[in-house]
PDB file of C-alpha atoms in Angstrom:
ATOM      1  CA  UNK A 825      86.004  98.316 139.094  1.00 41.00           C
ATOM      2  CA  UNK A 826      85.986  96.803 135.744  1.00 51.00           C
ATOM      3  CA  UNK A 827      83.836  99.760 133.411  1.00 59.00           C
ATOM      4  CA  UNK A 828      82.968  97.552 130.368  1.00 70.00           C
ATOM      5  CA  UNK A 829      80.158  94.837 130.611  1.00 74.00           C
ATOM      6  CA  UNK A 830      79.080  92.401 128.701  1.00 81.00           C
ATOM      7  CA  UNK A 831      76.136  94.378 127.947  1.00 83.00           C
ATOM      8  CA  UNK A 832      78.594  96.999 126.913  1.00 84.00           C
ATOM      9  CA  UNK A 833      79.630  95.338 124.448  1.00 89.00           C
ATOM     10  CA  UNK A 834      76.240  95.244 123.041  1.00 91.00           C
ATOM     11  CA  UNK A 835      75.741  98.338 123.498  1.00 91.00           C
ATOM     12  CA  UNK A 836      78.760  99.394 121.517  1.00 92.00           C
ATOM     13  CA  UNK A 837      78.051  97.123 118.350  1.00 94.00           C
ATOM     14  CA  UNK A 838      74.407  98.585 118.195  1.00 93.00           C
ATOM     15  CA  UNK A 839      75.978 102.070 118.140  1.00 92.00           C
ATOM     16  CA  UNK A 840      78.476 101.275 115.117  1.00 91.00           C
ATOM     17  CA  UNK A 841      75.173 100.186 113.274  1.00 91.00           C
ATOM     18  CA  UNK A 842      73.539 102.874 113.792  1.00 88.00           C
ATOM     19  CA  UNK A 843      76.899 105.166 113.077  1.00 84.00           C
ATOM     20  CA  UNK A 844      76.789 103.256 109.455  1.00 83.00           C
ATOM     21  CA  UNK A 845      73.252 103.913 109.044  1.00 79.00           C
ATOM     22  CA  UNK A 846      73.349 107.988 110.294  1.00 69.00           C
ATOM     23  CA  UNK A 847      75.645 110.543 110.473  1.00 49.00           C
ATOM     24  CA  UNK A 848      74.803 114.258 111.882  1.00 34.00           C
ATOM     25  CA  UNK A 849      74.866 116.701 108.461  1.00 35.00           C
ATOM     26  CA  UNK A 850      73.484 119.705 108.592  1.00 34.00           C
ATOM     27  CA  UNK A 851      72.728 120.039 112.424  1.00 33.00           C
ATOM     28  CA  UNK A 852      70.544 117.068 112.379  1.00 35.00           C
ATOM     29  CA  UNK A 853      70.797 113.330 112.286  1.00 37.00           C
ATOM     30  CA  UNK A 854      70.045 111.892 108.816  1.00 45.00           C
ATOM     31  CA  UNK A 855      70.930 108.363 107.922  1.00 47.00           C
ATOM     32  CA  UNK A 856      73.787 108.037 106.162  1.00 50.00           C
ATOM     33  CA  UNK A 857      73.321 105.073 104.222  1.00 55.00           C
ATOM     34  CA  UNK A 858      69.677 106.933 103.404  1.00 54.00           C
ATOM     35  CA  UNK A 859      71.471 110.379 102.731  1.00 51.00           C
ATOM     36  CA  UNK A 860      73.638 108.945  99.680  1.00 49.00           C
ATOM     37  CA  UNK A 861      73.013 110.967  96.498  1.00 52.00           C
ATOM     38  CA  UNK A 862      70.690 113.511  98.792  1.00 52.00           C
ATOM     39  CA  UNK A 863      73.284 116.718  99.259  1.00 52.00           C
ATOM     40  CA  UNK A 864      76.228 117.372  96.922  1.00 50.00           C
ATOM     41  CA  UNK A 865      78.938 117.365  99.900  1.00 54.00           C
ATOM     42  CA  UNK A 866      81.940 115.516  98.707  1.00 51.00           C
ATOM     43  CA  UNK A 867      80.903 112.335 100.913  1.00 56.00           C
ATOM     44  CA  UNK A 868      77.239 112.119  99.721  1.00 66.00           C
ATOM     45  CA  UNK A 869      77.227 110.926  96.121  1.00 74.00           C
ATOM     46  CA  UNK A 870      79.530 108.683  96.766  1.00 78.00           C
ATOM     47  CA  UNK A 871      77.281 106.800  98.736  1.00 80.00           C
ATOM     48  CA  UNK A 872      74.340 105.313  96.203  1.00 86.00           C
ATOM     49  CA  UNK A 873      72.194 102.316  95.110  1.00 89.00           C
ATOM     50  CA  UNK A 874      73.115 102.611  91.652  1.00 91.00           C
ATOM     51  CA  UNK A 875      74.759 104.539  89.155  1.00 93.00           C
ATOM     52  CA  UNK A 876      74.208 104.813  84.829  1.00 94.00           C
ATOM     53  CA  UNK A 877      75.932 107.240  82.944  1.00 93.00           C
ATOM     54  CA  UNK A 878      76.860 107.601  79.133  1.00 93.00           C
ATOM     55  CA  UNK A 879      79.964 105.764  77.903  1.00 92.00           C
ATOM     56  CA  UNK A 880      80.982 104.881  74.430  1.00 90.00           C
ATOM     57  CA  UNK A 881      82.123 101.028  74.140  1.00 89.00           C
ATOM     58  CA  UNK A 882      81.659  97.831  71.435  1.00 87.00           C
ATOM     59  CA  UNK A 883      77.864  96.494  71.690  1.00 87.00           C
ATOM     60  CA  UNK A 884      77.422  93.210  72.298  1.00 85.00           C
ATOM     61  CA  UNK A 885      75.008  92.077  69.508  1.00 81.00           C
ATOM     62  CA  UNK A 886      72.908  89.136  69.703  1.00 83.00           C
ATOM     63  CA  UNK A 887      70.743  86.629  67.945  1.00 81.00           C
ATOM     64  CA  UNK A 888      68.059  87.642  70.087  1.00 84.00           C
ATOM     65  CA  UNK A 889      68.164  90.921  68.703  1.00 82.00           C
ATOM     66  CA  UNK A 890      65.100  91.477  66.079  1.00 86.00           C
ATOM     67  CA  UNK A 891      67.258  95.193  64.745  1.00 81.00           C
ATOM     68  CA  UNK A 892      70.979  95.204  65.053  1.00 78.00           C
ATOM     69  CA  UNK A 893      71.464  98.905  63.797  1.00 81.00           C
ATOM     70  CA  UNK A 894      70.006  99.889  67.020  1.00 84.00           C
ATOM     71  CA  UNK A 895      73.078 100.113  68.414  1.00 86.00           C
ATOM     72  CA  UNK A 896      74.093 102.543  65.855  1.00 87.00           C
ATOM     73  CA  UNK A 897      70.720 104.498  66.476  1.00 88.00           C
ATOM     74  CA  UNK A 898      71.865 105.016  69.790  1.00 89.00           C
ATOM     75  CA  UNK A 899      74.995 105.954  69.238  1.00 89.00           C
ATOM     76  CA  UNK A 900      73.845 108.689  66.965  1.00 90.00           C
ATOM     77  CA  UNK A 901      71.470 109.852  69.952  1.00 91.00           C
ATOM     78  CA  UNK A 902      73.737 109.770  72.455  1.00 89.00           C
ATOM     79  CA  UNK A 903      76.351 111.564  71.126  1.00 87.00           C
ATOM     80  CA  UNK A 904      79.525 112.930  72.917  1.00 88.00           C
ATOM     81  CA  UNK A 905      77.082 112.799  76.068  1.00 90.00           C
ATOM     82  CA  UNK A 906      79.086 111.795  79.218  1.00 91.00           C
ATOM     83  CA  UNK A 907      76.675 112.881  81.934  1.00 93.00           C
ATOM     84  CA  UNK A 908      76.396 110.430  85.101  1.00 93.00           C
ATOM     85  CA  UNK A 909      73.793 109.874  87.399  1.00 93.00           C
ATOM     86  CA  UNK A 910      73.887 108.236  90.736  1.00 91.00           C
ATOM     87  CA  UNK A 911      70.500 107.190  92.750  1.00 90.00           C
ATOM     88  CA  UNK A 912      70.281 107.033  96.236  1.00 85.00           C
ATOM     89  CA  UNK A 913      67.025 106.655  98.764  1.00 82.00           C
ATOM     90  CA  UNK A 914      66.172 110.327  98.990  1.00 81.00           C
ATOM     91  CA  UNK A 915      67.914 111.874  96.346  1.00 84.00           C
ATOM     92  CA  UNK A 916      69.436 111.837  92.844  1.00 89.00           C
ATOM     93  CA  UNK A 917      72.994 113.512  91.935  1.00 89.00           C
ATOM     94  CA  UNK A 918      74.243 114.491  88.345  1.00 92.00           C
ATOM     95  CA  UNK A 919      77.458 115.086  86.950  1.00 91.00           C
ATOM     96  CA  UNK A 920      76.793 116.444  83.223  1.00 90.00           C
ATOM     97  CA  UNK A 921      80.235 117.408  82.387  1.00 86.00           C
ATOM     98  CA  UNK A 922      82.713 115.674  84.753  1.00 81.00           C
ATOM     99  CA  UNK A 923      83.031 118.928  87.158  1.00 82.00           C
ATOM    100  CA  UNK A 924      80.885 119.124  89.907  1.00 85.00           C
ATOM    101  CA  UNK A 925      77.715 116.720  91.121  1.00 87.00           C
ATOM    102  CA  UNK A 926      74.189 117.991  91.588  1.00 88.00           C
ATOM    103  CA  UNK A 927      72.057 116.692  93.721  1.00 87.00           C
ATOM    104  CA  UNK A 928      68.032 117.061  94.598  1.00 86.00           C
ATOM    105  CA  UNK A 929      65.016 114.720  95.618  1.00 86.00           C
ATOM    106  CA  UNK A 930      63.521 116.710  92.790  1.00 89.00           C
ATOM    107  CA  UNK A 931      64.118 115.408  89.378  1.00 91.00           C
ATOM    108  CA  UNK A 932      62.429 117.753  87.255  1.00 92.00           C
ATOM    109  CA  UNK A 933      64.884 120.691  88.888  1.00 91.00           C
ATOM    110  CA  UNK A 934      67.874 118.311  87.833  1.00 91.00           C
ATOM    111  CA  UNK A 935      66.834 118.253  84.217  1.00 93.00           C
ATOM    112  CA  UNK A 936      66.112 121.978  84.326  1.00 92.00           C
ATOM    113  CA  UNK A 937      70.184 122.345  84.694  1.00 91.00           C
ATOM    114  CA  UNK A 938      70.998 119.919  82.055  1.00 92.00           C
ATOM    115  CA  UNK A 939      70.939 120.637  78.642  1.00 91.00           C
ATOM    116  CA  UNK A 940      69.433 117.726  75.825  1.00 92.00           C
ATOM    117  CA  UNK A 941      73.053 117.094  74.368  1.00 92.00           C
ATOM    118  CA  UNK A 942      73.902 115.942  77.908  1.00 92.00           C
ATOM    119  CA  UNK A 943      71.336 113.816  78.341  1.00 93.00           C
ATOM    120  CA  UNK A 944      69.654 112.834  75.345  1.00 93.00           C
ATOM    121  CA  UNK A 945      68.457 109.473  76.592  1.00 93.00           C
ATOM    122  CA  UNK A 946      66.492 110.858  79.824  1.00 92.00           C
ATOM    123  CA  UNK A 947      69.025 108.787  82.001  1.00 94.00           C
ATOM    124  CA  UNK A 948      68.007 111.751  84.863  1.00 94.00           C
ATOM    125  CA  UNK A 949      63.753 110.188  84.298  1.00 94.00           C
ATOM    126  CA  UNK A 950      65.140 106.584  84.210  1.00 93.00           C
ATOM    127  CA  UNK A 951      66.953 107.305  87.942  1.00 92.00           C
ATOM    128  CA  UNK A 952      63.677 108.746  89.299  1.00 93.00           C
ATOM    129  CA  UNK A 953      61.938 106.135  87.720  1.00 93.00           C
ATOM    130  CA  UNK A 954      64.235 104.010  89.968  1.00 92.00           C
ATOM    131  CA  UNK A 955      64.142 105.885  92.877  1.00 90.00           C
ATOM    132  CA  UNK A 956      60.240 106.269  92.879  1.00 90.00           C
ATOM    133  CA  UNK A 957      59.042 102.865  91.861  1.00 91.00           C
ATOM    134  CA  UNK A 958      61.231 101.043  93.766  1.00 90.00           C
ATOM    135  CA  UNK A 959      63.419 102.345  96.112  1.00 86.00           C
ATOM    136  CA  UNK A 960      61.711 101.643  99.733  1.00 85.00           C
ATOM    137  CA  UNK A 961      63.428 103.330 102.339  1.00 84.00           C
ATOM    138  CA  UNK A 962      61.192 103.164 105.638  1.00 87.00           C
ATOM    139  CA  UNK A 963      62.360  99.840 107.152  1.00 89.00           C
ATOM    140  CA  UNK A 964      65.595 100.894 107.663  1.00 88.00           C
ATOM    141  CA  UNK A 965      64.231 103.805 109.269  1.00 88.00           C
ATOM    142  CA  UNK A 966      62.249 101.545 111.552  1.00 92.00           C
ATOM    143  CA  UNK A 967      64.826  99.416 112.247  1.00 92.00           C
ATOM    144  CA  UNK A 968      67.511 102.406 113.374  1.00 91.00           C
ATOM    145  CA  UNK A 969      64.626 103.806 115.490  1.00 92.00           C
ATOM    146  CA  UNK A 970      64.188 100.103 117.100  1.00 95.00           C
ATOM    147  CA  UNK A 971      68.022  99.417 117.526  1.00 94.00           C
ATOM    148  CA  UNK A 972      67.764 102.652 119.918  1.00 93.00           C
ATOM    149  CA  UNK A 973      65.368 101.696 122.115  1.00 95.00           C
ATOM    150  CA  UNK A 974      67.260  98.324 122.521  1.00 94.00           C
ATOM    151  CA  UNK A 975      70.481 100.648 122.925  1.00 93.00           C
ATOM    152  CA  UNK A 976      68.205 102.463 125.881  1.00 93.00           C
ATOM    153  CA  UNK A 977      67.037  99.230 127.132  1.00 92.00           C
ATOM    154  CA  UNK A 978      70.655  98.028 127.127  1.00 89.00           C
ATOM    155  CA  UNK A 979      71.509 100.987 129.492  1.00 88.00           C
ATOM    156  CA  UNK A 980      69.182 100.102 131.656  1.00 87.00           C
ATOM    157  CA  UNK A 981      71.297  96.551 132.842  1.00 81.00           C
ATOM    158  CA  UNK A 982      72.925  97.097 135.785  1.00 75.00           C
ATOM    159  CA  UNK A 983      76.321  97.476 136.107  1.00 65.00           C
ATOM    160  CA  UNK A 984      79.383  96.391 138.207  1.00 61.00           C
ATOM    161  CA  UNK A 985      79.315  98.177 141.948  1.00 55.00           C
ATOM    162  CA  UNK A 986      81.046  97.349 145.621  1.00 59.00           C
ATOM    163  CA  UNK A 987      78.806  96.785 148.540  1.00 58.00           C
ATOM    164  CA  UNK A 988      80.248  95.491 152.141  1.00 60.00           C
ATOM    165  CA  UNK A 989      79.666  92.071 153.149  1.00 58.00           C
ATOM    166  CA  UNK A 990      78.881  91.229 156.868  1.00 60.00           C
ATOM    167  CA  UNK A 991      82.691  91.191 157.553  1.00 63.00           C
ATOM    168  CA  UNK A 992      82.765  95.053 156.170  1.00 61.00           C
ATOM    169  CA  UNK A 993      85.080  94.190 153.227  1.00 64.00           C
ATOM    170  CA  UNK A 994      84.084  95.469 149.629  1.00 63.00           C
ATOM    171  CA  UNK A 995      83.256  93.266 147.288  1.00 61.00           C
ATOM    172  CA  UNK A 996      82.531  93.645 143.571  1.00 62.00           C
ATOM    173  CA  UNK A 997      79.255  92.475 142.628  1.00 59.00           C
ATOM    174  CA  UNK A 998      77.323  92.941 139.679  1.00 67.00           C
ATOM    175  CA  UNK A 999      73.244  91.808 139.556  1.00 68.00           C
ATOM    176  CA  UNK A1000      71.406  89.843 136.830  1.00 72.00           C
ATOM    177  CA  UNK A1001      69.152  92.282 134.588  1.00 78.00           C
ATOM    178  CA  UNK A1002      65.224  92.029 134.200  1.00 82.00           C
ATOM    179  CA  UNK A1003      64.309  89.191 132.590  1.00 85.00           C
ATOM    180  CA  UNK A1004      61.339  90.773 131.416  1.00 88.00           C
ATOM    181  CA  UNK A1005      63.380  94.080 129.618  1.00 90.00           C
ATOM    182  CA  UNK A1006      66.131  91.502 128.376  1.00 90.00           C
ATOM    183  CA  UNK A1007      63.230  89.817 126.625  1.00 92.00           C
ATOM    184  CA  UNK A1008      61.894  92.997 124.947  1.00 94.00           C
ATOM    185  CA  UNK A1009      65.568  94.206 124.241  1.00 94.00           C
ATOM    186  CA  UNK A1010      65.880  90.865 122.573  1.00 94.00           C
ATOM    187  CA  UNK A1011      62.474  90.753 120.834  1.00 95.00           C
ATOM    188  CA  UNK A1012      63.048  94.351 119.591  1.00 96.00           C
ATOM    189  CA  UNK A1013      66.701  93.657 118.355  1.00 95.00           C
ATOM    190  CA  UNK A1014      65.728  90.810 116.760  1.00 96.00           C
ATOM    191  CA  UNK A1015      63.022  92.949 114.778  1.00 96.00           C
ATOM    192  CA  UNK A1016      65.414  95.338 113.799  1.00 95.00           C
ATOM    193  CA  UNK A1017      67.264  92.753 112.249  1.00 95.00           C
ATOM    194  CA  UNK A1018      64.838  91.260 110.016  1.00 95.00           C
ATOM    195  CA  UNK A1019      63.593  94.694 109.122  1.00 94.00           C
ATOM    196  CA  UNK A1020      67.308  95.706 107.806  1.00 93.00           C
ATOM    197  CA  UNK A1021      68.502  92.134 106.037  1.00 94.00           C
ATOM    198  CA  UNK A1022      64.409  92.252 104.181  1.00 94.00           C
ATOM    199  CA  UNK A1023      65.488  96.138 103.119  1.00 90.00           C
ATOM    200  CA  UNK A1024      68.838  95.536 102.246  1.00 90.00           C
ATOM    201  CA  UNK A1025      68.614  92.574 100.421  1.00 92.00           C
ATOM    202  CA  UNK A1026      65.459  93.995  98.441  1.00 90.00           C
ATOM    203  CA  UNK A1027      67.465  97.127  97.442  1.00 88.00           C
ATOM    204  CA  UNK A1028      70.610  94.904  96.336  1.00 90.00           C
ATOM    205  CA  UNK A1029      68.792  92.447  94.394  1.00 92.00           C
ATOM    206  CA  UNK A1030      66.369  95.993  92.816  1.00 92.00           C
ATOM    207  CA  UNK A1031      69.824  97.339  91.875  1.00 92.00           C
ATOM    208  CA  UNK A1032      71.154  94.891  90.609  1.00 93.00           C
ATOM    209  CA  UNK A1033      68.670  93.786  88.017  1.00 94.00           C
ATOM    210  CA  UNK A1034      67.735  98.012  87.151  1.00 93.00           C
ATOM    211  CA  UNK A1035      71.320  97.945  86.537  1.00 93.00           C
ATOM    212  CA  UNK A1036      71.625  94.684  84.213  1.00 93.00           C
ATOM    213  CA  UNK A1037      68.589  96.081  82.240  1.00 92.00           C
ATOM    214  CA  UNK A1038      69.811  99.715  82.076  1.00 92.00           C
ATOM    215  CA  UNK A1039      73.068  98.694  80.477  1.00 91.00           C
ATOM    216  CA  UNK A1040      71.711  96.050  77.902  1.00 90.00           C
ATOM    217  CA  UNK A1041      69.072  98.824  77.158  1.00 89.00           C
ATOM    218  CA  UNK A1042      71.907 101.291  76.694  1.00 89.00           C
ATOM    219  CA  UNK A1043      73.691  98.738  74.830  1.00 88.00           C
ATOM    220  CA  UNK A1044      77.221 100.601  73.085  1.00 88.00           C
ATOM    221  CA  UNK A1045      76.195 103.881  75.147  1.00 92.00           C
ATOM    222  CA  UNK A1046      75.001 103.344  78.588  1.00 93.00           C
ATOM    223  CA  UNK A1047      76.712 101.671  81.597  1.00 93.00           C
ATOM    224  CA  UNK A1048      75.509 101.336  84.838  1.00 93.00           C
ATOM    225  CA  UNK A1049      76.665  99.732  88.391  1.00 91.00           C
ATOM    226  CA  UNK A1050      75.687  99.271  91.590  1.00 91.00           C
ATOM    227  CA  UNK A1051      76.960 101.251  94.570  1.00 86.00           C
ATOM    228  CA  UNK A1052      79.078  98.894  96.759  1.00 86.00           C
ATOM    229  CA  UNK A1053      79.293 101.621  99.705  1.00 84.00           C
ATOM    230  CA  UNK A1054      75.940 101.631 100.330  1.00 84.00           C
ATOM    231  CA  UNK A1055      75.611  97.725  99.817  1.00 86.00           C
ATOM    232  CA  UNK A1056      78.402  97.597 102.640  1.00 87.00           C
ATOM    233  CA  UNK A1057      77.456  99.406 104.815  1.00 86.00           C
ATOM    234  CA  UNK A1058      73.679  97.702 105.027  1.00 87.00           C
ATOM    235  CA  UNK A1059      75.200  93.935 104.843  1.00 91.00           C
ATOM    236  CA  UNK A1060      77.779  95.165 107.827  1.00 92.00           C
ATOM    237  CA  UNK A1061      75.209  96.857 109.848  1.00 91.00           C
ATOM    238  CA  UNK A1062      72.905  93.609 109.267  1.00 93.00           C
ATOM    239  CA  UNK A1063      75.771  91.715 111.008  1.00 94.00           C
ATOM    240  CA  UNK A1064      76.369  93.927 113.492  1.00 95.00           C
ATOM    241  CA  UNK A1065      72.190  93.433 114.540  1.00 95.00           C
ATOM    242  CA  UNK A1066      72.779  89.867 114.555  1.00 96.00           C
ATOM    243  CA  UNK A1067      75.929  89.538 116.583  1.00 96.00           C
ATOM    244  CA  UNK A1068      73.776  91.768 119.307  1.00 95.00           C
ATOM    245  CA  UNK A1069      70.718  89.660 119.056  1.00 95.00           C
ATOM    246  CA  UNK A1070      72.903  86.379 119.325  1.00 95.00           C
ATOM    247  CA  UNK A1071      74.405  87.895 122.112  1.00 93.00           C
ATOM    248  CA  UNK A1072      71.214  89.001 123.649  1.00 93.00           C
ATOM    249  CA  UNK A1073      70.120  85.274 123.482  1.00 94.00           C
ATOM    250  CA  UNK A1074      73.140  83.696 124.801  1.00 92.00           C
ATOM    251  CA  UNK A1075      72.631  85.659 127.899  1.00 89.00           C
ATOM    252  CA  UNK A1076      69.455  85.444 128.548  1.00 89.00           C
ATOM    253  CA  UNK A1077      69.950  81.611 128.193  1.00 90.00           C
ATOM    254  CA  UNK A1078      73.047  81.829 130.598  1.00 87.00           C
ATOM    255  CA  UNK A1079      71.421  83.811 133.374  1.00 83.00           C
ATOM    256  CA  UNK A1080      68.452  81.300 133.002  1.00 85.00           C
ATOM    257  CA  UNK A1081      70.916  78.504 133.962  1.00 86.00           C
ATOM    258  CA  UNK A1082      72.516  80.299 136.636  1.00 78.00           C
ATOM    259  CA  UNK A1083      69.267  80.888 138.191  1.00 76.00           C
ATOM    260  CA  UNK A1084      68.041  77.513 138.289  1.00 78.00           C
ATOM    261  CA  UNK A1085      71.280  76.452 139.611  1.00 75.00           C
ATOM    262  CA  UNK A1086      71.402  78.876 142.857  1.00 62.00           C
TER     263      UNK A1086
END
């Protein structure tokens, strides 16, 4: 008897979304594209929205620019500073000296632990200031709670079984699901979807102009970048929503056909 359906399959692409948006740390489900920069297990602040930390290079001056020894003002500020700081949905992580990271939803406990000659230029504020103002992280919470009821919903199909026919020999047949919970399944999917591409492409677009304007702030002292785990796994869990909803669509369609033709 054949195990895997095509609403398996389904099934098993909302599940790899999900497993790129959670992970189980510390005995209970968090997501993982949401934990980034929240615990300082080696995994964690690798996963961010963006990241500016202190680094000496050649300014790039400008006619635009009304005072062109700013640069050198900053310089002088900023010293041999070479503290980074990553930002993430719930948390921020520091690394002040290039040893280990620290990481809290509480800002004012990560400057506590830093000294001024690490972080002269209140990079550690800036990052809250980023992770406060404009870090939104409650669709994607919606939309992992909605991809599991369509994952329950999915479960619900009905699957391959034998039953006898009138001549007592087994045959494999395998019933059409409710139309009715393939529409909600499909409806609900299709939410989930929006709800992730809207968050996802807010908090690229949000990084990437915070970091463009944190680094031409910083100019000759300050980089910044934007965290292309996190950005990877949102755009591939977005696709993974999409194949399922297509899918969900094609087969409602198909059964719809079949119907009208028996």
């Amino acid at each position: 008897v054949p195990f895997l359906g095509y609403h398996h399959v389904l099934m098993i692409l909302i599940v790899v979304a999900i497993i790129l948006l959670c992970m189980s740390h510390h005995d209970q489900y968090i997501p993982l594209l949401l934990a980034g920069c929240s615990s300082s297990s080696p995994l964690i602040p690798g996963i961010f929205l963006l990241s500016i930390y202190y680094k000496s290079y050649q300014p790039n001056p400008d006619t635009a620019q009304v005072d062109y020894q700013f640069f050198t003002a900053l310089e002088n500020i900023a010293g041999n500073a070479q503290m980074q700081a990553r930002v993430g949905y719930f948390g921020i992580c520091v690394n002040p000296d290039g040893g280990s990271w620290l990481c809290s939803n509480n800002a004012t406990a990560l400057a506590k632990e830093v000294t001024v000659d690490q972080d002269p230029l209140n990079l550690i504020w800036l990052a809250a200031q980023f992770k406060d103002m404009i870090v939104f992280p409650y669709l994607i919470i919606i939309a992992i709670i909605f991809a599991f009821i369509c994952l329950l919903l999915l479960a619900t199909f009905p699957g391959w079984h034998e039953e006898e026919d009138s001549e007592g020999s087994e045959r494999e047949v395998k019933p059409f699901p409710s139309r009715p919970v393939s529409q909600i399944a499909l409806a609900i999917i299709f939410i989930s979807s929006i709800f992730v591409l809207v968050s996802v492409l807010w908090q690229h677009t949000a990084s990437v102009a915070a970091s463009v304007i944190a680094q031409d702030f910083g100019n000759g002292v300050v980089k910044s970048g934007v965290g292309s785990s996190a950005m990877v796994m949102g755009w591939f869990s977005f696709t993974l929503l999409i194949i399922v909803t297509i899918g969900l669509l094609v087969m409602i369609l198909s059964i719809r056909v079949l119907s009208s033709m028996v």
